Amino acid sequence: MNIEKDILDRVNEWMTPTFDQNTQSEIETMMTSSPAELKESFYKNLEFGTGGMRGVMGVGTNRINKYTLGKNTQGLSNYLHQTFPGKQIKVVIAYDCRHNSNTLAKVVADVFSANGIEVYLFSDLRPTPELSFALKHLKCQCGIVLTASHNPPEYNGYKVYWEDGGQLVPPQDKEIIEVIEGLKYDEIKFTANEKLIHYIDKDVDEAFFQSSVDNAGFKTPQSAKDNLSIVFTSLHGTSIKAVPQVLEKAGYQNVHIVPEQAEPNGDFPTVKSPNPEEPEALTMALALADKLNADIVVGTDPDCDRLGVAVRNNQGKMILLNGNQTMVLMTGFLLEQWKRAGKIDGKQFIGSTIVSTPMMNELADAYGVECKVGLTGFKWIAKFIKDFPHLEFIGGGEESFGFMVGDAVRDKDAVAATLLICELAAQAKAAGSSVYQELLKMYVDYGFYKEHLVSLTKKGIAGLAEINQMMVDQRENPITEIAGKRVVMVEDYKSSTAKNLFTGEVEPMTIPKSDVLIYYTEDGSKIAARPSGTEPKIKFYVSVHTDLDTVENAPAVEAELDAKIRAILTSLNII
């Protein structure tokens, strides 16, 4: 195989004494037995995407290992010293259940401490939302969590949080990347100052649990809590360290944990993918729910920032809700609770993203609050909280099964969200309704919105090129009609322009740039195309809607919307 010179230059650098013998031996093996793998491992540097930096573990510049994470941490250390001159800088570090997460977390702690930075390191795996909480609780300047979220077992990752508790956003992320890219590997300080590393656990846990109950609990009667049967699965991840404890603290005793998935395990042995977005991931939980006749199923991803929810429909059958449905249910519940408490005065907002359901705007209008819509990723919702301090954040979410309750945690938080959906379910059941019935009532009030996501996986160098070309093709050959309906408006977030195809008028958009295209058709449908920022995928999001006059007509109307979605996907040749 012919390997480009810039790749060989990177390989040769990693064969110098800066890198340990094991690393050099692995590279030598790849040179002789797997040149394609060598190319994949070195053809680029790992980049920060929507949810930080994720990649396959192994040797090389395009892999997660002690050197790539060490370089990031050294660059971040330098940037922290520049940003907070003369201050004793503090960072907090958490990690999930993935292979090598604990050892990589210690490497990161070592580098920070070697640079004179005080480190609070969790003594065992913890959920990502607890990291965000701990950052503010301990008054740190920065936080790191070692996680690859719901990616396959061979992945790991590195997410950076700032002193407000949210992830890095522009321009800060680019400034830090510039510092990192200006470093050489031999500049990394790996020798720890152990005096600066402090291990944390129970005290922070208790504060986090109490905060979760305070933010997501709404005075549900104990009888209603006792009458709600809950099945919960951690999918072998970190949520086992927090969700059962928070539910118990909130007064929920009727909780049944899927035993086969309760033990943290980076191989995720009982699922094809530890992603609650995938129906298969909740198979065991659904089976247990049917056995126990439970009311609700909740499953979380490995780092406990996403949650999947299943509830019983009007026929008593367990059905999986999608991320848009759980988002509008929880947002509607929060808004109603705030309204009843007399806390809405026009100075509040909810948050969503450009590829999530437009139904969030309808909810905001109905309750007299703002709906701020940002790019994909909760760092943008957290940024709204920071940018608009005169407004109170009620809650918000995104279609990819994430939700945030208030601002104690400034990222997706499946701990508080699990409690919130159980509060909703318990109160609905006590009132003779159900989660599903409440959703249908919302469709009557605000319109029946139905969304669908198609993800196309394209791995490696060739896959990345194919994804990029697909976006280029859409820009060079604009789509003017979808499923027989004319495209009215095209929003191109890469050029920050919105073009009206009827008038030809082009308006600038103020939202940050991103490689996203969104089409709006004359019948109100919305179709978005977006390369994933965390996985080798290109995603297509479809949202359609129509009026629903009565709950009884929901099945017929849903069938119409499903047919419309199929027609759109067929028209775009993506099914």
XYZ file of C-alpha atoms in Angstrom:
575
model
C 0.000 0.000 0.000
C 1.245 3.464 -0.894
C 1.312 5.653 2.235
C 1.499 9.429 1.888
C 4.597 11.272 3.099
C 2.788 13.296 5.791
C 1.471 10.066 7.304
C 4.934 8.496 7.257
C 6.337 11.611 8.934
C 3.876 11.174 11.786
C 4.712 7.459 12.031
C 8.439 8.183 12.157
C 7.929 10.732 14.935
C 6.194 8.050 17.003
C 9.204 5.772 16.542
C 11.454 8.153 18.488
C 12.429 7.738 22.185
C 9.641 10.167 23.211
C 7.270 7.207 22.859
C 7.481 4.037 24.933
C 8.635 0.678 23.632
C 5.190 -0.889 23.606
C 3.899 1.889 21.353
C 6.821 1.493 18.961
C 6.373 -2.292 18.877
C 2.684 -1.935 17.957
C 3.579 0.447 15.150
C 6.219 -1.974 13.826
C 3.611 -4.741 13.803
C 1.172 -2.573 11.848
C 3.891 -1.652 9.339
C 4.376 -5.269 8.365
C 0.969 -6.845 8.920
C -1.603 -4.074 8.573
C -0.542 -1.010 6.557
C -4.202 -0.048 6.071
C -4.646 0.129 9.830
C -1.418 2.130 10.095
C -2.823 4.635 7.624
C -6.123 4.904 9.503
C -4.236 5.407 12.773
C -2.049 8.253 11.527
C -3.779 9.980 8.609
C -5.043 12.852 10.795
C -5.145 14.147 14.345
C -8.231 13.399 16.411
C -10.526 16.409 16.343
C -13.012 17.961 18.745
C -16.563 17.366 17.493
C -20.097 17.865 18.793
C -19.410 16.015 22.043
C -15.674 16.509 22.530
C -13.056 14.161 21.124
C -13.902 10.513 20.485
C -12.012 7.803 18.696
C -10.903 4.189 18.584
C -8.348 3.277 21.243
C -4.890 2.375 19.964
C -1.588 3.896 18.892
C -1.429 6.823 16.499
C -2.464 10.453 16.097
C -6.001 9.430 15.094
C -6.469 7.201 18.119
C -7.221 7.576 21.820
C -4.078 6.825 23.826
C -1.894 8.305 26.566
C -0.025 10.502 24.092
C -2.982 12.051 22.272
C -4.764 12.654 25.586
C -1.503 13.770 27.188
C -0.946 16.326 24.446
C -4.492 17.630 24.801
C -4.082 17.906 28.543
C -0.709 19.635 28.266
C -2.164 22.154 25.841
C -5.176 22.661 28.079
C -2.856 23.155 31.076
C -0.934 25.837 29.197
C -4.181 27.549 28.195
C -5.498 27.462 31.770
C -2.341 29.158 33.033
C -2.704 31.819 30.335
C -6.377 32.367 31.176
C -6.054 32.389 34.977
C -2.613 33.912 35.643
C -1.472 33.797 39.247
C -4.439 31.676 40.341
C -4.348 28.187 41.883
C -6.182 26.381 39.104
C -8.449 23.450 39.959
C -9.817 20.762 37.666
C -12.126 17.807 38.274
C -11.920 14.526 36.343
C -14.476 11.740 35.936
C -14.522 8.604 33.814
C -16.968 5.953 32.644
C -17.002 2.163 32.375
C -15.038 1.840 29.164
C -11.820 -0.102 28.842
C -8.819 1.990 29.908
C -10.999 4.867 31.158
C -9.596 4.644 34.685
C -5.959 4.463 33.568
C -6.408 7.230 30.986
C -8.101 9.390 33.626
C -5.044 8.953 35.853
C -2.762 9.935 32.941
C -4.802 13.110 32.497
C -4.636 13.802 36.241
C -0.876 13.241 36.212
C -0.314 15.755 33.423
C -2.473 18.407 35.078
C -0.700 17.925 38.412
C 2.716 17.999 36.726
C 1.737 21.459 35.530
C 0.954 22.662 39.045
C -2.814 22.278 38.696
C -4.864 20.922 41.589
C -6.861 17.846 40.572
C -10.054 16.322 41.983
C -10.303 12.807 40.572
C -13.327 10.582 41.190
C -12.208 7.393 42.891
C -14.458 5.264 40.662
C -16.588 5.653 37.560
C -19.298 8.337 37.669
C -21.987 9.718 35.311
C -21.054 12.585 33.034
C -23.716 14.913 34.515
C -22.108 14.501 37.928
C -18.865 15.825 36.427
C -20.640 18.971 35.256
C -22.235 19.383 38.695
C -18.953 18.732 40.544
C -17.124 21.354 38.499
C -19.333 24.132 39.865
C -19.764 22.508 43.282
C -15.979 22.406 43.815
C -15.440 25.813 42.156
C -13.075 24.436 39.534
C -11.972 26.183 36.373
C -12.152 23.112 34.168
C -13.481 19.569 34.071
C -12.691 16.467 32.029
C -14.684 13.289 31.551
C -13.234 10.207 29.872
C -16.114 8.722 27.898
C -17.223 7.764 24.413
C -20.896 7.982 25.370
C -22.841 5.351 23.386
C -20.143 4.542 20.796
C -19.009 0.900 20.320
C -16.681 -0.775 22.864
C -13.463 -0.010 20.974
C -14.004 3.753 21.431
C -13.091 6.154 24.186
C -13.205 9.919 24.426
C -12.273 13.161 26.156
C -14.818 15.883 26.901
C -13.765 19.281 28.241
C -15.943 21.478 30.467
C -15.340 25.064 31.556
C -16.010 26.850 34.843
C -19.701 27.475 34.076
C -20.219 23.692 33.948
C -20.809 23.570 30.187
C -18.666 22.106 27.442
C -16.246 24.195 25.426
C -17.776 26.435 22.769
C -16.284 28.826 20.192
C -14.066 30.727 20.207
C -12.529 29.064 23.252
C -12.428 25.594 21.726
C -10.478 26.851 18.711
C -8.089 28.809 20.924
C -7.319 25.675 22.936
C -6.925 23.559 19.808
C -4.380 26.065 18.472
C -2.368 25.737 21.678
C -2.537 21.927 21.479
C -1.527 21.827 17.827
C 1.452 24.065 18.571
C 2.856 21.495 20.992
C 5.314 18.700 20.387
C 4.863 15.358 22.092
C 8.143 15.710 23.989
C 6.694 18.762 25.767
C 4.106 16.672 27.632
C 4.776 16.535 31.380
C 3.745 13.033 32.446
C 5.410 12.927 35.889
C 2.674 13.501 38.457
C 2.773 15.685 41.529
C 0.710 13.304 43.660
C 0.268 15.952 46.377
C -1.992 17.864 44.004
C -4.283 14.905 43.217
C -7.284 14.479 45.536
C -9.728 11.578 45.272
C -13.420 12.405 45.653
C -16.567 10.320 46.028
C -19.351 10.260 48.648
C -19.498 13.935 49.616
C -19.879 15.037 46.003
C -22.263 12.146 45.315
C -24.629 13.215 48.094
C -24.641 16.828 46.956
C -25.354 15.710 43.386
C -28.162 13.363 44.433
C -29.827 16.092 46.507
C -29.502 18.608 43.678
C -31.128 16.139 41.273
C -34.095 15.639 43.620
C -34.431 19.384 44.202
C -34.442 20.153 40.470
C -36.545 17.289 39.104
C -38.912 16.530 41.994
C -42.352 18.173 42.057
C -44.200 17.185 45.245
C -45.708 14.023 43.803
C -47.786 12.324 46.538
C -46.072 9.309 48.071
C -49.070 7.145 47.202
C -48.577 7.991 43.533
C -44.884 7.135 43.751
C -45.642 3.810 45.412
C -48.171 2.998 42.694
C -45.708 3.504 39.833
C -43.812 0.388 38.746
C -40.467 1.299 37.166
C -37.999 -0.888 35.264
C -34.527 0.594 34.960
C -31.418 -0.523 33.082
C -27.987 1.069 33.172
C -26.873 -0.891 30.063
C -23.631 -1.802 31.882
C -22.832 1.881 32.390
C -22.268 4.534 35.043
C -25.892 5.353 35.821
C -25.997 2.466 38.291
C -23.956 4.801 40.521
C -26.633 7.503 40.604
C -30.070 6.806 39.128
C -31.271 4.148 41.639
C -29.944 6.289 44.479
C -31.756 9.421 43.268
C -35.021 7.551 42.702
C -34.796 6.122 46.209
C -33.979 9.533 47.685
C -37.029 10.954 45.889
C -39.259 8.271 47.418
C -39.609 5.755 44.578
C -39.448 2.243 46.036
C -41.068 0.232 43.255
C -37.931 0.193 41.069
C -36.768 -2.966 39.311
C -33.222 -2.988 37.923
C -32.368 -5.323 35.036
C -29.834 -7.526 36.872
C -27.974 -8.810 33.794
C -27.089 -5.224 32.799
C -26.423 -3.733 36.243
C -22.699 -4.519 36.371
C -20.508 -1.888 34.623
C -18.734 -3.552 31.702
C -16.946 -1.882 28.802
C -17.731 -4.824 26.530
C -21.495 -4.177 26.908
C -22.023 -7.937 26.573
C -25.837 -8.069 26.462
C -26.411 -5.475 23.715
C -25.253 -4.849 20.159
C -24.976 -1.144 21.001
C -25.249 0.509 24.455
C -27.392 3.249 22.932
C -30.935 3.798 24.212
C -31.752 5.327 20.815
C -31.552 1.782 19.451
C -34.696 -0.271 20.275
C -32.656 -3.466 20.659
C -30.784 -1.968 23.634
C -33.937 -2.026 25.759
C -35.036 -5.574 24.841
C -34.209 -7.081 28.251
C -35.792 -4.163 30.103
C -38.978 -4.464 28.071
C -39.146 -8.212 28.780
C -38.832 -7.540 32.502
C -41.498 -4.815 32.273
C -43.926 -7.229 30.653
C -43.176 -9.871 33.263
C -43.872 -7.386 36.077
C -46.589 -5.411 34.272
C -44.506 -2.289 34.917
C -45.695 1.174 33.890
C -42.462 2.624 32.531
C -39.013 1.551 31.340
C -35.969 3.821 31.465
C -32.545 2.936 30.054
C -29.443 5.117 29.973
C -26.291 5.132 27.872
C -22.837 4.290 29.337
C -22.023 7.780 30.639
C -25.620 8.479 31.704
C -26.356 11.587 29.711
C -29.021 10.063 27.417
C -32.140 8.169 28.348
C -34.539 5.967 26.428
C -38.110 5.653 27.691
C -40.840 3.096 27.012
C -44.431 3.378 28.254
C -47.709 1.539 27.753
C -49.993 2.680 24.949
C -53.790 2.675 25.083
C -53.820 -1.074 24.381
C -51.463 -1.775 27.289
C -48.500 -2.570 25.028
C -45.047 -1.227 25.836
C -43.849 1.195 23.141
C -40.579 3.081 22.820
C -40.789 6.852 22.739
C -38.329 8.735 20.573
C -36.159 11.591 21.820
C -38.482 14.264 20.481
C -41.457 12.727 22.274
C -39.703 12.459 25.646
C -38.406 16.002 25.180
C -41.827 17.581 24.610
C -43.392 15.503 27.389
C -40.814 16.567 29.964
C -40.741 20.172 28.770
C -44.537 20.386 28.861
C -44.572 18.910 32.372
C -41.949 21.398 33.576
C -43.785 24.346 32.042
C -47.036 23.301 33.683
C -45.327 22.903 37.068
C -43.731 26.344 36.754
C -47.054 27.855 35.702
C -48.915 26.339 38.664
C -46.236 27.700 40.990
C -46.674 31.173 39.499
C -43.031 31.259 38.378
C -43.561 32.204 34.708
C -43.393 35.942 34.045
C -41.941 36.095 30.529
C -38.337 35.996 31.743
C -37.835 32.269 31.202
C -36.732 30.114 28.300
C -36.563 26.536 27.139
C -33.859 25.153 24.857
C -33.754 22.954 21.770
C -31.654 22.301 18.668
C -32.036 22.908 14.941
C -32.641 19.217 14.162
C -35.156 18.632 16.963
C -38.942 18.870 16.804
C -40.479 22.283 15.994
C -43.157 21.383 18.552
C -40.893 22.960 21.178
C -41.681 26.377 19.671
C -45.407 25.687 20.030
C -44.933 24.852 23.717
C -42.940 28.029 24.316
C -45.603 30.194 22.687
C -48.388 28.555 24.686
C -46.684 29.250 28.019
C -45.263 32.673 27.220
C -41.589 31.759 27.360
C -38.807 31.891 24.793
C -37.535 28.852 22.915
C -33.881 29.308 22.103
C -32.704 26.982 19.334
C -29.025 26.202 18.807
C -26.787 23.806 16.941
C -26.754 20.113 17.811
C -25.141 19.450 21.168
C -25.978 20.513 24.688
C -22.997 22.822 24.871
C -25.097 25.287 22.897
C -28.008 25.097 25.338
C -25.546 25.573 28.207
C -24.120 28.568 26.341
C -27.605 30.149 26.211
C -27.701 30.009 30.017
C -24.366 31.814 30.182
C -25.211 34.318 27.433
C -28.629 35.286 28.817
C -28.155 35.583 32.590
C -31.307 37.729 32.886
C -33.421 34.756 31.758
C -34.202 31.636 33.797
C -33.648 28.289 32.103
C -36.528 25.895 32.727
C -35.382 22.870 30.750
C -34.686 21.640 27.277
C -33.565 18.796 25.104
C -32.589 17.444 21.745
C -33.858 14.639 19.558
C -30.924 12.371 20.410
C -32.461 11.353 23.750
C -30.899 14.085 25.876
C -32.597 16.395 28.363
C -31.499 18.996 30.911
C -33.560 20.132 33.909
C -32.634 23.612 35.147
C -28.999 24.712 35.271
C -27.444 22.752 38.158
C -25.999 20.476 35.469
C -25.138 22.135 32.193
C -25.186 19.141 29.912
C -27.480 16.264 29.055
C -28.497 14.726 32.362
C -30.184 11.328 32.413
C -30.138 11.275 36.232
C -32.473 14.228 36.749
C -34.375 13.402 33.555
C -35.128 9.872 34.799
C -36.616 11.288 37.979
C -38.555 13.896 35.976
C -40.183 11.375 33.620
C -41.090 9.220 36.629
C -42.689 12.235 38.331
C -44.717 12.820 35.177
C -45.704 9.152 34.957
C -46.657 8.897 38.638
C -48.795 12.035 38.563
C -50.479 11.012 35.304
C -51.317 7.531 36.615
C -52.685 8.971 39.855
C -54.962 11.212 37.786
C -56.303 8.264 35.786
C -54.171 9.050 32.747
C -50.803 7.789 31.489
C -47.637 9.118 29.856
C -48.947 8.013 26.470
C -52.326 9.684 27.040
C -50.565 12.896 28.053
C -48.570 12.818 24.822
C -51.718 12.426 22.730
C -53.348 15.331 24.578
C -50.346 17.470 23.687
C -50.756 16.528 20.014
C -54.362 17.728 20.178
C -53.301 20.993 21.806
C -50.203 21.804 19.739
C -50.397 19.686 16.574
C -49.325 16.106 15.882
C -45.600 16.228 15.191
C -43.849 13.072 14.017
C -40.112 12.773 13.508
C -37.831 10.147 12.019
C -34.057 9.779 11.870
C -31.970 7.867 9.337
C -28.252 7.395 10.098
C -25.898 6.114 7.399
C -22.601 4.742 8.719
C -19.501 5.489 6.621
C -16.305 4.376 8.359
C -12.676 5.307 7.826
C -10.947 7.582 5.318
C -13.193 6.531 2.448
C -16.305 6.961 4.585
C -15.350 10.471 5.632
C -14.723 11.411 2.006
C -18.095 9.965 0.991
C -19.931 11.901 3.706
C -18.198 15.129 2.696
C -19.064 14.522 -0.958
C -22.720 13.913 -0.120
C -22.896 17.356 1.489
C -21.029 18.934 -1.448
C -23.454 17.328 -3.902
C -26.456 18.712 -2.035
C -24.987 22.205 -2.147
C -23.943 22.056 -5.802
C -27.218 20.469 -6.898
C -29.844 22.056 -4.620
C -32.978 20.034 -3.895
C -36.047 21.940 -5.067
C -38.739 19.300 -4.551
C -39.226 16.553 -1.957
C -41.979 13.919 -2.254
C -43.893 16.070 -4.703
C -43.790 19.180 -2.514
C -41.792 22.256 -3.443
C -38.944 23.319 -1.197
C -39.744 26.787 0.123
C -36.633 27.552 2.161
C -33.104 26.182 2.473
C -30.967 26.984 5.505
C -27.259 26.390 4.981
C -25.479 26.616 8.294
C -22.073 26.330 6.665
C -22.575 29.577 4.724
C -24.883 31.037 7.410
C -27.578 31.805 4.842
C -31.293 31.130 4.511
C -32.587 31.216 0.934
C -36.241 31.556 -0.053
C -36.541 29.499 -3.241
C -39.791 31.242 -4.237
C -38.462 34.813 -4.070
C -34.729 34.166 -4.364
C -34.180 36.298 -1.278
C -31.171 35.330 0.843
C -30.962 36.296 4.499
C -27.943 35.924 6.809
C -28.211 33.677 9.881
C -26.499 34.600 13.133
C -26.212 31.072 14.515
C -22.620 29.673 14.509
C -21.444 27.886 11.373
C -21.895 24.131 11.038
C -22.075 21.612 8.203
C -25.872 21.350 8.194
C -28.535 21.800 5.515
C -32.229 22.156 6.389
C -35.057 22.123 3.851
C -38.594 23.379 4.498
C -41.332 22.303 2.105
C -44.598 24.010 1.219
C -46.629 21.623 3.405
C -44.600 22.421 6.541
C -42.269 19.430 6.492
C -38.678 19.897 7.662
C -35.748 17.786 6.449
C -32.186 18.188 7.745
C -28.892 16.653 6.588
C -25.936 16.664 8.953
C -22.667 14.726 9.328
C -22.346 13.478 12.911
C -19.800 15.240 15.087
C -19.085 12.131 17.180
C -19.520 9.109 14.901
C -18.671 8.133 11.296
C -22.233 8.821 10.164
C -24.325 11.178 8.098
C -27.776 11.792 9.563
C -31.061 12.760 7.935
C -33.805 14.153 10.159
C -37.415 14.336 8.996
C -40.200 16.210 10.795
C -43.807 16.291 9.596
C -46.973 17.476 11.304
C -50.686 18.027 10.966
C -53.665 18.853 13.163
C -55.229 16.282 15.500
C -58.827 16.994 16.491
C -59.356 14.209 19.032
C -57.247 11.633 20.856
C -59.381 8.894 19.292
C -58.246 9.884 15.800
C -54.541 9.628 16.707
C -53.916 6.187 15.090
C -55.300 7.270 11.688
C -53.436 10.588 11.733
C -50.193 8.889 12.784
C -50.536 6.486 9.857
C -50.852 9.463 7.512
C -47.716 11.050 8.960
C -45.796 7.765 8.731
C -46.743 7.505 5.044
C -45.549 11.065 4.478
C -42.203 10.275 6.134
C -41.751 7.177 3.943
C -42.497 9.238 0.828
C -39.892 11.823 1.837
C -37.207 9.204 2.510
C -37.984 7.469 -0.793
C -37.797 10.767 -2.635
C -34.347 11.435 -1.160
C -33.130 7.870 -1.901
C -32.119 7.255 1.715
C -34.191 4.125 2.405
